[in-house]
XYZ file of C-alpha atoms in Angstrom:
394
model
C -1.228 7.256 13.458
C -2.751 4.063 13.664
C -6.213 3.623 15.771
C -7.925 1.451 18.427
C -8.197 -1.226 15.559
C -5.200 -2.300 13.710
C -4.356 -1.384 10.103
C -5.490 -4.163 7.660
C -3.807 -4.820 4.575
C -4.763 -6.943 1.588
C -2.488 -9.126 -0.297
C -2.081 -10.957 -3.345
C 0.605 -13.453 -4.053
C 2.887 -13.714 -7.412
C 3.927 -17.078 -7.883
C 3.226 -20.248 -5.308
C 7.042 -21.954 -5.771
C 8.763 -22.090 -2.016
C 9.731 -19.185 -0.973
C 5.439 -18.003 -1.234
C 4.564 -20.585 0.505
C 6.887 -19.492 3.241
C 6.166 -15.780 3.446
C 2.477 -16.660 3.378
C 2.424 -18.717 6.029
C 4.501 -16.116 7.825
C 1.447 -13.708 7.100
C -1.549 -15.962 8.358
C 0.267 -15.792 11.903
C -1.012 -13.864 14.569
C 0.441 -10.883 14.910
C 0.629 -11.510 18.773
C 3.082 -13.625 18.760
C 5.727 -10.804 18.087
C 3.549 -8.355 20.497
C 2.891 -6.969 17.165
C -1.175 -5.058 17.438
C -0.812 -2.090 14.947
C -1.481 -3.604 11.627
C -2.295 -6.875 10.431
C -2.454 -9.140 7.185
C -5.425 -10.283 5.294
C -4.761 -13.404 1.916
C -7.387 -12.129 0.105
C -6.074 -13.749 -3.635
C -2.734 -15.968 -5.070
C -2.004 -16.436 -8.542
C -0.039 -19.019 -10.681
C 0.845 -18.363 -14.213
C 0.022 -21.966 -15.123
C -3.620 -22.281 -13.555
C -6.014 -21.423 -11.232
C -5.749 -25.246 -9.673
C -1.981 -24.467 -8.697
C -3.264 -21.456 -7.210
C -5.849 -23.199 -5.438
C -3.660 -25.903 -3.998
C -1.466 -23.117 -2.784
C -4.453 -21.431 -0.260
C -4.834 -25.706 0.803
C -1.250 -26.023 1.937
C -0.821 -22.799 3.376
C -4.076 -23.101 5.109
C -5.673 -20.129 3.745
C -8.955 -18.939 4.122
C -11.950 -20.452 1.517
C -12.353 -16.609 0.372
C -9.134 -16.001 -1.005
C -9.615 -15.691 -4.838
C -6.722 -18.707 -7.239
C -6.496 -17.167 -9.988
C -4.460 -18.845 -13.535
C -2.605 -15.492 -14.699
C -0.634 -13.230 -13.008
C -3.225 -10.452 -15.011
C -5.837 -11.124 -12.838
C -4.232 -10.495 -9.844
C -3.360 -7.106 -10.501
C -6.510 -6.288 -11.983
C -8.451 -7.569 -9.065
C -9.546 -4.794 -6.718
C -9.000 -6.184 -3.246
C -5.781 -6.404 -3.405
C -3.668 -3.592 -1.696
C -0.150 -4.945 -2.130
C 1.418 -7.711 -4.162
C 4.534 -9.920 -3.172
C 6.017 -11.066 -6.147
C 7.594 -14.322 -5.424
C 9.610 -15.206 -9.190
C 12.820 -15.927 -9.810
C 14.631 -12.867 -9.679
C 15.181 -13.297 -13.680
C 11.203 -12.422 -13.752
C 11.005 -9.471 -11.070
C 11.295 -6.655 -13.323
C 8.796 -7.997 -15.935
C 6.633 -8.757 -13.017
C 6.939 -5.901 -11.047
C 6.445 -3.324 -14.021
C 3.012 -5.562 -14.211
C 1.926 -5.243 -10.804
C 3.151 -1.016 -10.567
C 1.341 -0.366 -14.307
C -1.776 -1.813 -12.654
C -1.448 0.171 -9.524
C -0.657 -2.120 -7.097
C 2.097 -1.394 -4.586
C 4.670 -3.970 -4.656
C 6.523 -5.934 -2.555
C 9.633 -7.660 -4.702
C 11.394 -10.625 -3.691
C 15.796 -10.219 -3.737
C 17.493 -9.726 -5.089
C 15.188 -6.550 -6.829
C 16.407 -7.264 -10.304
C 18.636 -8.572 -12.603
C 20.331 -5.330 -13.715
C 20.772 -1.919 -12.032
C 18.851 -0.707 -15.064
C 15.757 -2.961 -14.589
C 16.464 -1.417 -10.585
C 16.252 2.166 -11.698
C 13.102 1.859 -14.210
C 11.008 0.365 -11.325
C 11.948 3.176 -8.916
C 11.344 5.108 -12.091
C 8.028 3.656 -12.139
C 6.572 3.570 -8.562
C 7.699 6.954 -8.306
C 5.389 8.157 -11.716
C 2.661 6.184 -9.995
C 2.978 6.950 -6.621
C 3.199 3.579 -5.082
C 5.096 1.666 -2.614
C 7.557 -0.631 -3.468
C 10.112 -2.420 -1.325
C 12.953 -4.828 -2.432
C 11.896 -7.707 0.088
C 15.424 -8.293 2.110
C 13.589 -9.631 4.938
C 16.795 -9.825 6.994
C 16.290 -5.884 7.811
C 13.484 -5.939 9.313
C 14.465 -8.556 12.118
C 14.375 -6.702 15.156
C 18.121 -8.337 15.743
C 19.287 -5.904 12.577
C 17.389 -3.026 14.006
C 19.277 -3.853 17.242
C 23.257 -4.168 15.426
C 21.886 -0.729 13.042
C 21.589 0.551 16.400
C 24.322 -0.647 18.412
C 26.875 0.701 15.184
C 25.458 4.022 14.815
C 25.342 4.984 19.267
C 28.724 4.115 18.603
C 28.836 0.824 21.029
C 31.934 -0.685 19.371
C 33.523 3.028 18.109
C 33.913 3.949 14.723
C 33.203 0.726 12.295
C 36.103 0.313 10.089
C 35.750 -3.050 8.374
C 33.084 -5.879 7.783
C 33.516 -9.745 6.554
C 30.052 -11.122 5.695
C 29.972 -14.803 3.797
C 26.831 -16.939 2.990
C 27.689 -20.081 1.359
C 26.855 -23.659 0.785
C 28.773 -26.756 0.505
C 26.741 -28.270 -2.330
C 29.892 -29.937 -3.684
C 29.862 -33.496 -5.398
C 32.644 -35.510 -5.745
C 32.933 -35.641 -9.334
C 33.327 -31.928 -9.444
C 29.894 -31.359 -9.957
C 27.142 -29.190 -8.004
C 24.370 -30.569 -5.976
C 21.682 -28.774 -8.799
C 20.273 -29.966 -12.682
C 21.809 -27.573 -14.616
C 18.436 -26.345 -15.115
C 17.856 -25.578 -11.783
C 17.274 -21.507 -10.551
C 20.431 -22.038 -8.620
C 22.552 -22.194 -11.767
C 20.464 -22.045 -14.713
C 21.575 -18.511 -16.581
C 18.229 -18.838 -18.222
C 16.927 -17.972 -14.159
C 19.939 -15.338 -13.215
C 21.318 -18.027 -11.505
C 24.712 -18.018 -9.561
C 25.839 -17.714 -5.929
C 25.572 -13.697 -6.331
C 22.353 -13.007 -6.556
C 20.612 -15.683 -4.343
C 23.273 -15.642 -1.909
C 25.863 -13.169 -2.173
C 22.788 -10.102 -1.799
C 22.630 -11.153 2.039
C 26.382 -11.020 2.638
C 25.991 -7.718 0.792
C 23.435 -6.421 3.079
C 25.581 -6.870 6.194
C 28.389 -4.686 4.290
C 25.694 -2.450 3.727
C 23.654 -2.417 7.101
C 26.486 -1.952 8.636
C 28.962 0.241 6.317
C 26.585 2.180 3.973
C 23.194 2.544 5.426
C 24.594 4.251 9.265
C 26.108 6.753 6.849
C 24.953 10.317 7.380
C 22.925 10.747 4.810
C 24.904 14.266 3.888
C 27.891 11.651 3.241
C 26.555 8.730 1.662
C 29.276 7.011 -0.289
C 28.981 4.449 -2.426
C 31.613 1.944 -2.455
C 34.318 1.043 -5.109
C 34.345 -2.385 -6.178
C 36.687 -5.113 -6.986
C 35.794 -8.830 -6.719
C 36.292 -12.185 -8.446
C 34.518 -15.169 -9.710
C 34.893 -18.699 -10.058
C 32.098 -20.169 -13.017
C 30.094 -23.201 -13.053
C 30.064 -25.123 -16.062
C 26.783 -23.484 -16.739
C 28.305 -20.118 -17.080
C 26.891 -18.909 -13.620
C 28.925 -18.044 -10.793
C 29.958 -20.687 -8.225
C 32.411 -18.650 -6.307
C 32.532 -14.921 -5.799
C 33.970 -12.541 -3.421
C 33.839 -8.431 -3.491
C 35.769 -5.630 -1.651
C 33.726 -2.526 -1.157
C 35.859 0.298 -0.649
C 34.265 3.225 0.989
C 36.903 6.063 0.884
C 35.805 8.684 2.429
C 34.745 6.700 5.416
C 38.097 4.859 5.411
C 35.761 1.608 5.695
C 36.278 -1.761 3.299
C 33.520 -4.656 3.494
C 34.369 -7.913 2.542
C 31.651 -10.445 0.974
C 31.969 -14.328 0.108
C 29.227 -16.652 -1.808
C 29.560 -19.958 -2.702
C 28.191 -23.503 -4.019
C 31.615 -25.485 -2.613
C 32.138 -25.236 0.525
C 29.907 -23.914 3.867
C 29.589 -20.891 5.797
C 28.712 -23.626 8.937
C 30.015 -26.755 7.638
C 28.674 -29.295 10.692
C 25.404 -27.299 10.587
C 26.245 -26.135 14.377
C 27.416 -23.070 14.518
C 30.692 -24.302 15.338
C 32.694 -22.746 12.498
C 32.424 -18.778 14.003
C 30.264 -15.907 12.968
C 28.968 -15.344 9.594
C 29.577 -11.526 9.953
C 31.940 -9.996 11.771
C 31.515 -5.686 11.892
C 34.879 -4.299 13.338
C 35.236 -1.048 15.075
C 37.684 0.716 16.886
C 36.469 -0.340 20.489
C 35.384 -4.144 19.407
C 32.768 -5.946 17.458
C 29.843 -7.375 16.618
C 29.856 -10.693 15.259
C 26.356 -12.331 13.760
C 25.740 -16.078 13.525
C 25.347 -17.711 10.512
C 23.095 -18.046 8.576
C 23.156 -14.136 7.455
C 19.159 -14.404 6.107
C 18.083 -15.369 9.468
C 20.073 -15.077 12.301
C 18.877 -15.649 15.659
C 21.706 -14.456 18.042
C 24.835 -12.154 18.105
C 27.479 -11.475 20.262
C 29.303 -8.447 21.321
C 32.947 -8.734 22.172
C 34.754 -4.976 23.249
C 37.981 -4.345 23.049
C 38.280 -3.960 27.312
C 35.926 -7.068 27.964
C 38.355 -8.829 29.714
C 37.686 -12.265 27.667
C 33.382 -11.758 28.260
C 31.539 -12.220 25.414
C 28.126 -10.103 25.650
C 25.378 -13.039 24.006
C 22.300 -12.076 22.656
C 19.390 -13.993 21.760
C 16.916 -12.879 19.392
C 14.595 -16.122 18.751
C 11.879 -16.225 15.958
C 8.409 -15.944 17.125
C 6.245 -18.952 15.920
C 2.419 -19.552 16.105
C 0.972 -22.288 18.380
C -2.476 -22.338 16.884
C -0.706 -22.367 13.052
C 1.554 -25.735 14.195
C 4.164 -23.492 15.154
C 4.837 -21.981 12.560
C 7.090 -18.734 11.995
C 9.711 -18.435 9.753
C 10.451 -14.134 10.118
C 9.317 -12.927 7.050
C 6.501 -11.673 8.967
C 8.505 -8.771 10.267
C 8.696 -7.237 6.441
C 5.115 -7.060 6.021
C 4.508 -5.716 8.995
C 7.023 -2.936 7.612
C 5.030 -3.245 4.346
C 1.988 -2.525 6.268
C 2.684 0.222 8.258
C 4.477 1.969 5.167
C 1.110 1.864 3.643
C -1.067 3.135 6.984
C 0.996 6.053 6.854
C 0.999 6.906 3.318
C 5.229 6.598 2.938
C 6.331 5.303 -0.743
C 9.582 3.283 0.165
C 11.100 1.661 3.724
C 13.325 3.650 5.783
C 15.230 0.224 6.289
C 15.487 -0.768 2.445
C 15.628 2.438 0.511
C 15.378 2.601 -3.119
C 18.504 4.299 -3.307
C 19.983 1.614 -1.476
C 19.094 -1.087 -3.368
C 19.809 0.464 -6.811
C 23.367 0.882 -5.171
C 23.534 -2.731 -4.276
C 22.268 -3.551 -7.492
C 24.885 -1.320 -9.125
C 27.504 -2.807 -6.915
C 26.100 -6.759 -7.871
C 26.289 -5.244 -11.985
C 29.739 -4.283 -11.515
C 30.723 -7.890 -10.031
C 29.074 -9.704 -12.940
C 30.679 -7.590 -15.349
C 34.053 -7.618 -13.749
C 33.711 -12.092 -13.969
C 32.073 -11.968 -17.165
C 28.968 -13.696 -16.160
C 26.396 -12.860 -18.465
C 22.509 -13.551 -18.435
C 20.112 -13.615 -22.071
C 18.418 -10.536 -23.269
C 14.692 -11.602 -22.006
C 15.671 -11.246 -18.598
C 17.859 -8.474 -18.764
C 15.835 -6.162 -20.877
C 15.091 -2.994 -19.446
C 11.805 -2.617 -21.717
C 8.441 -3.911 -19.753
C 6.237 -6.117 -21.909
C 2.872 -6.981 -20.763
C 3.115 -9.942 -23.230
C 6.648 -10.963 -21.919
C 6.498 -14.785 -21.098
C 8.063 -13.796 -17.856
C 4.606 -12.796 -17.244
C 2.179 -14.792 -19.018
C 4.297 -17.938 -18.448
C 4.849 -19.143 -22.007
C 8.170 -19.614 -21.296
């Protein structure tokens, strides 16, 4: 149990593209702003696989503190002692190579979505952290907003009965009018050479809200994983523009239905106006989730005897007045992160290894079933120290 003083964890950061920026500056919040006193977060060093002056320019924007170590390999990172936990930040084509660095080091890991490329690459680094005995936590944010907590809830009290169906889409109008898409062909969002595609970047949070709400309120005595079938449009580059999956889950008499794409929006006026990202469907009503599906901020609760009243519930995102308002939500995962490691627990009750490697096995079967496939240095199930995934010769 934590004490009087809250639980301090150290972090390093892998990679200083976007999306570390972001969760960093989630972590240099104060942890009072979401009545949060338990644990909190310490920078302590960031790393670029380029050079230490990237690194460096990374603890300037985010406002870090002077003491936080830039270092110009990823190496260095997890071979400095400080750090307690590492959020790799890559591409997903570079999370296993990176991960297997960071958990061969000792470091417990927190691993940006989607976990990996393969279900393979999913299994050897639960393989892995188990042989070591470290954390690590696939970091789907999105489960550790308090408003998830609150629909995992509301499904398994049984609020809206038994939950027989879920449609969950996240998707982009990124369109041009010569056919093309909004991206370089080089760019993560497409590039094979990066695992791109609308799956993986996109398609892993419609997943999740089949899964929170189909899979994961399973009794674990039951737990069923779902039979696929899905389809894919491809980009010119060879990635997937277009997908959509049907999980069947048998035994529950449950189906979840999941849409990605580059072509045309989830919420095309950027309002809200379109309907709910997810709707979960159970025998006494639903629960429908507004878009977008990584970071909803309301839901609403429609029963089957409402009478026409819609229950609406708010859930805003904390943000920071003395760090110019900042807050983003990805604070709410390493608080998760932290308190896994206070009390000595190896994996997340809300992301579960098992659960990802099913995900991942379900996102395998849906690239294999449109063909899509990505080169051998990113799909490799063999770690390499020397990979350029990791030393950044690539």
């Amino acid at each position: 149990m934590a004490g009087d003083s809250p639980y301090t964890v150290k972090w390093g950061i892998l990679a200083t593209g976007g999306i570390a920026e972001t969760f960093t500056k989630d972590l240099l919040t104060n942890p009072a702003i979401r009545d949060v006193s338990d644990v909190k977060h310490e920078l302590v060093a960031v790393a670029s696989s380029s050079s230490a002056d990237r690194a460096a320019d990374f603890i300037k924007r985010v406002d870090g503190p002077s003491s936080a170590e830039a270092y110009g390999s990823y190496a260095e990172l997890v071979a400095d002692p400080d750090v307690d936990i590492v959020y790799v930040a890559t591409p997903h084509s570079h999370h296993f190579q990176n991960t297997m660095l960071c958990l061969e080091a000792g470091k417990n890991v927190l691993c940006e979505k989607a976990f990996t490329v393969t279900v393979a690459q999913a299994k050897k680094l639960v393989d892995k952290a188990k042989e070591k005995n470290l954390f690590l936590m696939e970091a789907v944010w999105t489960r550790c907003f308090p408003l998830s907590i609150k629909v995992r809830e509301l499904i398994s009290s049984g609020a809206i009965g038994t939950v027989y169906r879920t449609f969950a889409d996240l998707s982009f109008g990124k369109a041009n009018p010569d056919g093309s898409l909004d991206f370089p062909d080089t760019n993560r969002m497409v590039s094979l050479d990066l695992a791109g595609g609308a799956l993986l970047d996109l398609g892993i949070y419609a997943l999740t809200w089949v899964f929170q709400s189909l899979y994961h309120v399973q009794p674990e005595a039951s737990k069923e994983a779902p039979d696929v079938v899905s389809a894919i449009n491809k980009y010119k580059t060879g990635a997937d523009e277009q997908t959509s999956i049907i999980c069947q889950f048998h035994q529950h008499a449950s189906m979840g239905i999941a849409t990605t794409g580059l072509r045309v929006a989830t919420d095309p006026d950027g309002q809200k106006t379109a309907g709910a990202a997810i709707r979960i469907q159970g025998s006494e009503g639903e629960i429908q989730v507004l878009h977008p599906a990584y970071r909803p901020t309301a839901y609403r609760v429609i029963k089957n005897d409402s009478d026409g009243k819609v229950e609406v519930v708010d859930c805003p995102i904390p943000t920071d007045p003395q760090r110019s308002n900042w807050g983003h939500g990805m604070f709410w995962e390493a608080d998760e992160c932290a308190r896994c490691l206070r009390d000595g627990k190896k994996q997340s009750a809300f992301m579960p290894w098992e659960e990802s490697i099913v995900i991942m096995d379900v996102m395998d079967q849906v690239l294999k079933q449109g063909s899509v496939t990505y080169p051998d240095l990113i799909t490799t199930d063999v770690y390499d120290a020397k990979s350029p995934l990791n030393t950044g010769n690539q």
